[in-house]
Coordinates of C-alpha atoms in Angstrom, one line a residue:
M1 CA -12.8 -19.5 -25.9
E2 CA -14.8 -16.4 -25.1
N3 CA -13.0 -13.3 -26.8
D4 CA -12.6 -10.1 -23.9
E5 CA -15.6 -8.0 -25.8
E6 CA -18.0 -10.6 -24.0
I7 CA -16.8 -10.8 -20.6
P8 CA -18.0 -7.7 -18.6
L9 CA -15.0 -8.3 -16.3
L10 CA -12.8 -8.0 -18.8
T11 CA -13.5 -4.4 -20.4
P12 CA -12.3 -1.3 -19.9
F13 CA -13.0 1.7 -17.2
Q14 CA -11.9 4.9 -16.3
L15 CA -11.7 4.8 -13.0
G16 CA -10.7 8.5 -11.8
P17 CA -7.0 9.6 -13.9
F18 CA -6.4 5.8 -14.1
L19 CA -7.5 4.2 -17.1
L20 CA -7.9 0.8 -16.0
N21 CA -8.2 -1.0 -19.2
H22 CA -8.1 -4.5 -21.0
R23 CA -8.4 -6.9 -17.4
L24 CA -9.2 -4.2 -15.6
R25 CA -12.3 -5.0 -13.5
V26 CA -10.7 -7.9 -12.1
V27 CA -9.5 -5.9 -8.7
L28 CA -6.3 -8.0 -6.3
A29 CA -7.6 -7.5 -3.1
P30 CA -5.6 -6.6 0.0
M31 CA -5.2 -9.7 2.4
T32 CA -2.6 -9.8 5.1
R33 CA -0.3 -12.1 4.4
C34 CA 1.5 -12.1 7.7
R35 CA 5.7 -11.9 5.7
S36 CA 6.8 -8.4 6.4
Y37 CA 9.1 -9.4 9.1
R38 CA 9.8 -6.6 11.4
S39 CA 7.2 -4.7 9.9
I40 CA 9.6 -4.1 7.1
P41 CA 8.0 -4.9 4.0
Q42 CA 10.0 -7.5 2.2
P43 CA 11.5 -8.6 -1.0
H44 CA 9.7 -11.5 -1.9
A45 CA 6.5 -9.7 -1.8
A46 CA 7.6 -7.7 -5.3
V47 CA 7.6 -11.4 -6.5
Y48 CA 4.2 -11.7 -5.3
Y49 CA 2.3 -8.4 -6.6
S50 CA 4.5 -8.3 -10.0
Q51 CA 3.5 -11.8 -10.1
R52 CA -0.7 -10.7 -10.0
A53 CA 0.0 -7.3 -12.2
T54 CA -1.0 -7.1 -15.5
P55 CA -1.4 -3.5 -17.8
G56 CA -4.3 -1.9 -16.3
G57 CA -4.8 -3.8 -13.8
L58 CA -5.3 -2.2 -10.1
L59 CA -3.4 -3.8 -7.2
I60 CA -4.2 -2.8 -3.5
A61 CA -1.9 -4.1 -1.2
E62 CA -2.1 -6.0 2.2
A63 CA -3.1 -3.5 5.0
T64 CA -0.4 -1.5 6.3
G65 CA -0.2 0.0 9.6
V66 CA -0.2 4.4 10.3
S67 CA 2.1 4.0 13.8
D68 CA 3.4 1.9 16.0
T69 CA 0.1 1.3 18.2
S70 CA -1.3 -0.2 15.0
M71 CA -0.6 -3.3 14.9
G72 CA -2.1 -6.4 15.4
Y73 CA -1.0 -9.2 13.6
P74 CA 2.5 -10.5 13.5
C75 CA 5.0 -9.7 10.4
T76 CA 2.3 -7.6 8.6
P77 CA 3.6 -4.4 7.3
G78 CA 4.0 -0.5 8.2
I79 CA 4.4 3.3 6.4
W80 CA 5.0 5.2 8.9
T81 CA 9.4 5.2 9.4
Q82 CA 11.8 6.4 6.5
E83 CA 13.1 2.3 6.8
Q84 CA 9.4 0.9 5.5
V85 CA 8.7 3.5 3.1
E86 CA 12.6 2.7 1.2
A87 CA 11.8 -1.1 1.6
W88 CA 8.4 -0.5 -0.1
K89 CA 9.9 1.3 -3.3
P90 CA 10.6 -1.8 -5.0
I91 CA 7.9 -3.1 -4.8
V92 CA 6.0 -0.2 -6.1
K93 CA 8.2 -0.2 -9.1
A94 CA 8.1 -3.9 -9.7
V95 CA 4.2 -3.6 -10.4
H96 CA 4.2 -0.1 -12.6
D97 CA 6.8 -1.7 -14.5
K98 CA 4.4 -4.7 -15.6
G99 CA 1.8 -1.3 -16.6
A100 CA -0.9 -2.2 -12.9
V101 CA -2.1 0.8 -11.1
F102 CA -1.4 0.2 -7.5
F103 CA -2.8 1.4 -4.1
L104 CA -1.7 0.9 -0.4
Q105 CA -4.8 -0.4 2.2
I106 CA -3.9 1.3 5.0
W107 CA -5.3 0.4 8.8
H108 CA -5.1 1.1 12.2
V109 CA -6.2 -1.9 14.0
G110 CA -7.6 -0.8 17.4
R111 CA -8.8 -2.8 20.0
L112 CA -8.0 -5.7 17.7
S113 CA -4.6 -6.4 19.2
H114 CA -2.5 -7.5 22.0
T115 CA 0.0 -5.5 24.7
S116 CA 2.9 -7.4 23.0
Y117 CA 2.3 -5.6 20.0
Q118 CA 1.9 -2.2 21.5
P119 CA 4.8 0.2 22.2
K120 CA 5.6 -0.6 25.8
G121 CA 3.4 -2.9 26.4
Q122 CA 0.6 -0.1 26.5
A123 CA -3.2 -1.1 25.9
P124 CA -4.2 -0.5 22.8
I125 CA -6.7 1.8 21.2
S126 CA -9.7 2.4 20.0
C127 CA -13.3 4.6 20.3
S128 CA -13.9 2.2 23.3
S129 CA -12.9 0.5 26.2
K130 CA -15.1 -2.7 25.2
R131 CA -12.6 -5.6 24.4
A132 CA -12.8 -8.0 21.6
P133 CA -14.0 -11.6 21.5
G134 CA -10.3 -13.7 19.9
P135 CA -8.6 -15.7 18.6
S136 CA -7.0 -13.6 15.7
P137 CA -7.8 -14.9 12.6
S138 CA -3.9 -15.4 12.8
G139 CA -4.4 -17.3 15.8
D140 CA -1.6 -15.9 17.5
I141 CA -3.6 -14.0 19.7
L142 CA -6.4 -15.9 22.1
E143 CA -7.5 -13.1 23.8
Y144 CA -7.0 -9.7 23.2
S145 CA -6.3 -6.8 25.7
T146 CA -8.7 -4.4 27.1
P147 CA -8.6 -1.1 25.4
R148 CA -7.7 2.7 26.3
A149 CA -10.8 4.8 24.9
L150 CA -9.5 7.5 22.7
E151 CA -10.3 10.7 24.7
T152 CA -11.3 13.6 22.3
R153 CA -8.0 15.8 21.9
E154 CA -6.0 12.6 21.1
I155 CA -8.4 11.9 18.1
P156 CA -6.7 14.7 15.7
L157 CA -3.3 13.1 17.0
L158 CA -4.8 9.7 15.1
I159 CA -5.9 11.7 11.7
Q160 CA -2.4 13.4 11.6
D161 CA -1.2 9.8 11.7
F162 CA -3.1 8.4 8.7
C163 CA -2.0 11.4 6.5
T164 CA 1.7 10.5 7.2
A165 CA 0.8 7.6 5.9
A166 CA -0.5 8.3 3.3
R167 CA 2.0 11.0 2.5
N168 CA 5.0 8.0 2.8
A169 CA 2.7 6.1 0.7
I170 CA 2.5 8.5 -2.3
E171 CA 7.0 8.8 -1.9
A172 CA 6.7 5.1 -2.0
G173 CA 5.2 5.4 -5.6
F174 CA 2.4 4.2 -4.6
D175 CA -0.4 6.0 -7.2
G176 CA -3.2 6.4 -4.0
V177 CA -4.1 4.8 -0.8
E178 CA -7.5 2.7 0.1
L179 CA -8.6 3.7 3.8
H180 CA -9.7 0.6 5.8
G181 CA -13.0 1.8 7.2
A182 CA -13.6 -2.4 7.1
H183 CA -14.1 -5.6 9.3
G184 CA -13.8 -4.0 12.9
Y185 CA -10.6 -2.2 12.6
L186 CA -10.4 0.9 14.1
I187 CA -12.6 3.1 12.0
D188 CA -15.3 0.6 12.1
Q189 CA -15.0 0.8 15.9
F190 CA -16.0 4.2 15.5
L191 CA -18.9 3.6 12.9
K192 CA -20.5 0.5 14.7
D193 CA -23.2 1.2 17.7
G194 CA -22.5 -2.1 18.5
I195 CA -19.2 -1.2 19.8
N196 CA -19.1 3.1 19.9
D197 CA -20.4 3.8 23.3
R198 CA -19.0 7.5 23.5
T199 CA -20.7 10.5 24.9
D200 CA -18.6 13.0 23.1
G201 CA -18.9 14.4 19.8
Y202 CA -18.0 11.4 17.9
G203 CA -20.5 8.8 19.7
G204 CA -23.9 8.3 19.7
S205 CA -26.3 9.7 16.5
V206 CA -24.8 7.4 13.2
E207 CA -24.5 11.7 12.2
N208 CA -21.4 11.5 15.0
R209 CA -20.4 8.1 14.7
C210 CA -19.3 9.2 11.0
R211 CA -17.1 12.0 12.1
F212 CA -14.4 9.8 12.3
S213 CA -14.4 8.6 9.4
L214 CA -14.9 11.8 7.4
E215 CA -12.6 13.6 9.0
L216 CA -9.9 11.8 8.1
V217 CA -11.1 11.5 4.5
D218 CA -11.3 14.8 4.5
A219 CA -8.0 15.2 6.2
V220 CA -6.0 12.5 4.1
A221 CA -8.1 14.6 0.9
K222 CA -6.2 17.6 1.5
E223 CA -2.8 15.7 1.9
I224 CA -2.4 13.6 -1.3
G225 CA -5.7 14.4 -3.3
S226 CA -9.1 12.9 -3.5
Q227 CA -8.8 10.9 -6.0
R228 CA -5.7 9.4 -4.6
I229 CA -8.3 7.3 -2.1
G230 CA -10.4 5.0 -1.8
F231 CA -12.8 4.0 1.5
R232 CA -13.6 0.7 2.0
F233 CA -16.3 -0.5 4.8
S234 CA -18.4 -3.5 6.0
P235 CA -21.8 -2.0 7.4
F236 CA -23.6 -5.2 7.1
S237 CA -20.5 -7.6 8.6
N238 CA -20.5 -8.6 12.4
F239 CA -16.9 -9.2 12.0
S240 CA -15.2 -9.6 15.3
D241 CA -18.3 -8.6 17.3
S242 CA -18.5 -5.8 15.4
A243 CA -22.0 -5.0 15.0
D244 CA -24.1 -2.3 13.9
S245 CA -28.2 -1.8 15.5
N246 CA -29.0 -0.5 11.4
P247 CA -26.7 -0.9 9.0
M248 CA -28.6 0.0 6.2
K249 CA -29.2 4.0 7.3
L250 CA -25.2 3.7 8.7
A251 CA -24.4 2.6 4.9
V252 CA -26.1 5.0 2.7
F253 CA -25.4 7.7 5.5
L254 CA -21.4 7.1 5.1
A255 CA -22.0 7.0 1.4
E256 CA -23.6 9.6 0.5
A257 CA -21.4 11.9 3.1
L258 CA -18.7 10.6 0.8
N259 CA -19.6 12.2 -1.9
R260 CA -18.8 15.5 -0.4
Y261 CA -15.2 14.6 -0.9
N262 CA -14.9 13.1 -4.5
I263 CA -13.1 10.2 -3.6
L264 CA -12.4 7.8 -6.2
Y265 CA -14.0 4.8 -4.6
V266 CA -15.5 2.9 -1.7
A267 CA -15.5 -0.6 -1.7
E268 CA -17.6 -2.8 0.4
P269 CA -17.3 -6.8 0.8
K270 CA -20.5 -8.8 0.7
V271 CA -21.2 -11.0 3.9
K272 CA -23.7 -13.7 2.7
L273 CA -21.6 -15.9 0.2
S274 CA -24.5 -17.1 -1.8
G275 CA -23.6 -17.1 -4.7
E276 CA -26.6 -14.4 -5.6
V277 CA -25.8 -10.4 -6.3
E278 CA -26.3 -8.8 -2.4
S279 CA -29.7 -7.0 -2.5
E280 CA -28.4 -4.5 0.4
L281 CA -25.5 -3.6 -1.6
W282 CA -27.7 -1.9 -4.3
P283 CA -29.2 1.3 -1.9
V284 CA -25.2 1.8 -1.4
R285 CA -24.0 1.6 -4.9
R286 CA -27.4 4.4 -5.7
A287 CA -25.9 6.1 -2.6
F288 CA -22.6 6.7 -3.8
K289 CA -21.6 8.8 -7.1
G290 CA -18.1 7.7 -7.5
A291 CA -16.4 4.3 -8.7
F292 CA -18.1 1.2 -6.9
L293 CA -15.7 -2.0 -6.1
A294 CA -17.5 -5.3 -5.1
A295 CA -15.7 -7.7 -3.0
A296 CA -15.7 -11.4 -1.2
G297 CA -17.6 -14.5 -2.3
F298 CA -17.4 -13.3 -6.3
D299 CA -16.8 -16.4 -9.2
R300 CA -16.4 -16.0 -12.4
D301 CA -20.4 -16.0 -13.0
S302 CA -21.1 -13.8 -10.3
G303 CA -18.4 -11.1 -10.6
N304 CA -19.6 -10.8 -14.3
A305 CA -23.3 -10.8 -13.2
A306 CA -22.1 -8.1 -10.8
I307 CA -20.7 -5.7 -13.5
E308 CA -23.5 -6.5 -15.9
T309 CA -25.9 -5.3 -13.4
G310 CA -24.4 -2.4 -13.1
L311 CA -24.0 -3.5 -9.1
A312 CA -20.5 -3.3 -9.6
D313 CA -17.8 -1.7 -11.8
L314 CA -15.1 -3.5 -10.2
V315 CA -14.7 -7.2 -8.0
V316 CA -12.2 -7.3 -6.0
Y317 CA -10.9 -11.1 -6.0
A318 CA -9.1 -12.2 -2.8
R319 CA -8.5 -16.0 -2.5
H320 CA -9.0 -17.1 -5.6
F321 CA -6.1 -14.2 -6.8
L322 CA -4.3 -15.6 -3.8
A323 CA -4.1 -18.8 -5.4
N324 CA -4.1 -18.1 -9.2
P325 CA -1.8 -15.7 -10.0
D326 CA -3.0 -15.1 -13.6
L327 CA -6.9 -15.1 -12.5
P328 CA -7.7 -12.4 -14.9
R329 CA -6.0 -14.8 -17.9
R330 CA -8.5 -17.6 -16.7
F331 CA -11.5 -15.8 -16.4
Q332 CA -10.8 -15.0 -19.7
L333 CA -9.6 -18.3 -21.1
N334 CA -12.8 -20.3 -18.4
A335 CA -10.4 -22.0 -17.1
P336 CA -9.8 -24.5 -13.8
L337 CA -8.7 -22.6 -10.9
N338 CA -6.2 -23.4 -8.6
L339 CA -7.2 -24.4 -4.7
Y340 CA -6.3 -22.0 -2.3
D341 CA -4.2 -23.5 1.1
R342 CA -5.7 -22.1 3.9
N343 CA -3.2 -23.3 6.3
T344 CA -0.6 -21.0 4.7
F345 CA -2.6 -17.9 4.5
F346 CA -0.7 -16.4 7.4
S347 CA 2.0 -18.2 7.5
H348 CA 5.6 -16.4 7.7
D349 CA 6.8 -19.0 4.4
P350 CA 8.3 -16.6 1.4
V351 CA 7.4 -19.1 -1.0
A352 CA 5.2 -21.2 0.1
G353 CA 1.6 -20.2 -0.2
Y354 CA 2.7 -16.7 -1.3
T355 CA 4.9 -17.0 -4.7
D356 CA 4.5 -20.6 -5.6
Y357 CA 1.0 -20.9 -6.8
P358 CA 1.4 -22.2 -10.6
F359 CA 0.3 -20.3 -13.4
L360 CA -1.9 -21.5 -15.9
E361 CA 0.5 -22.9 -18.5
E362 CA 2.5 -24.3 -15.6
S363 CA -0.4 -26.2 -14.2
T364 CA -1.6 -27.7 -17.6
G365 CA 2.0 -28.5 -19.0

């Protein structure tokens, strides 16, 4: 058995005001689990998240809607009403009782929605009127609805929705928020020239396409403090037809621009799951001066390599952490991992594929 000092993933790290100790560098990814009925977080989420919490570890809760127009998946949580805030409180407490740091990812899906999810059946909103190709990852939407392009005067109102959601997250007890600017959702729709065809100050040049993200970060930082903010982006991804013609230029420009706001971290998911450290990430890593989180496709060995080489400060795990609530301990012992069941990723069952994955003692004993 290897000890903690020999495993880069299990070494301490100071993440701004948060000391992530012992099993720190293994981070729980925000994963849409579709188990928040009527967009209200449920008691079973307290079990799910606390199972994966360890002293000094970092957990990022699933993507959570900032407004009633932000939704596009079944049974996903929100944070725009007081009822939702109150429902989150015992979940956050359960994680904090285990000694972990807990961030909430907040999002707006933008065009990746359908009129059936929108208030009064209105069209989804986006930076553009370009319709995204379906189906949705959860399979419930076969064809997305054609979005309505936001008018310039509406953009400050949208930013205010994020500010309200961030303030509500802090009221619920979260330590901070992660702004979901990746994977073809609303922030990413503004960033990518494959979608953004605006002719106002939020479209055209890379500077203009990043304007919404930077104004959003600035506003949320003023609302809750810059050291309570993470930003996830995926410049190299074309998920849901969200490609950019020059993703490296976009990535480096945005990473450098985010330095002005002194936010806590950026998270960048890999898109080529080759098992190799991705060379595309290095220029982005060097451009951003805060903590850098690498996500998607890492296993124990590649995660250790990312830390050891300096590519990442923290490594974010999704499916492996989903299926192994004690993932840091399994990495410590180099123990075998439970296999994940894709069929339950987006099911609405409060137990199966959610809180019933066995801990190491249960799976071996």
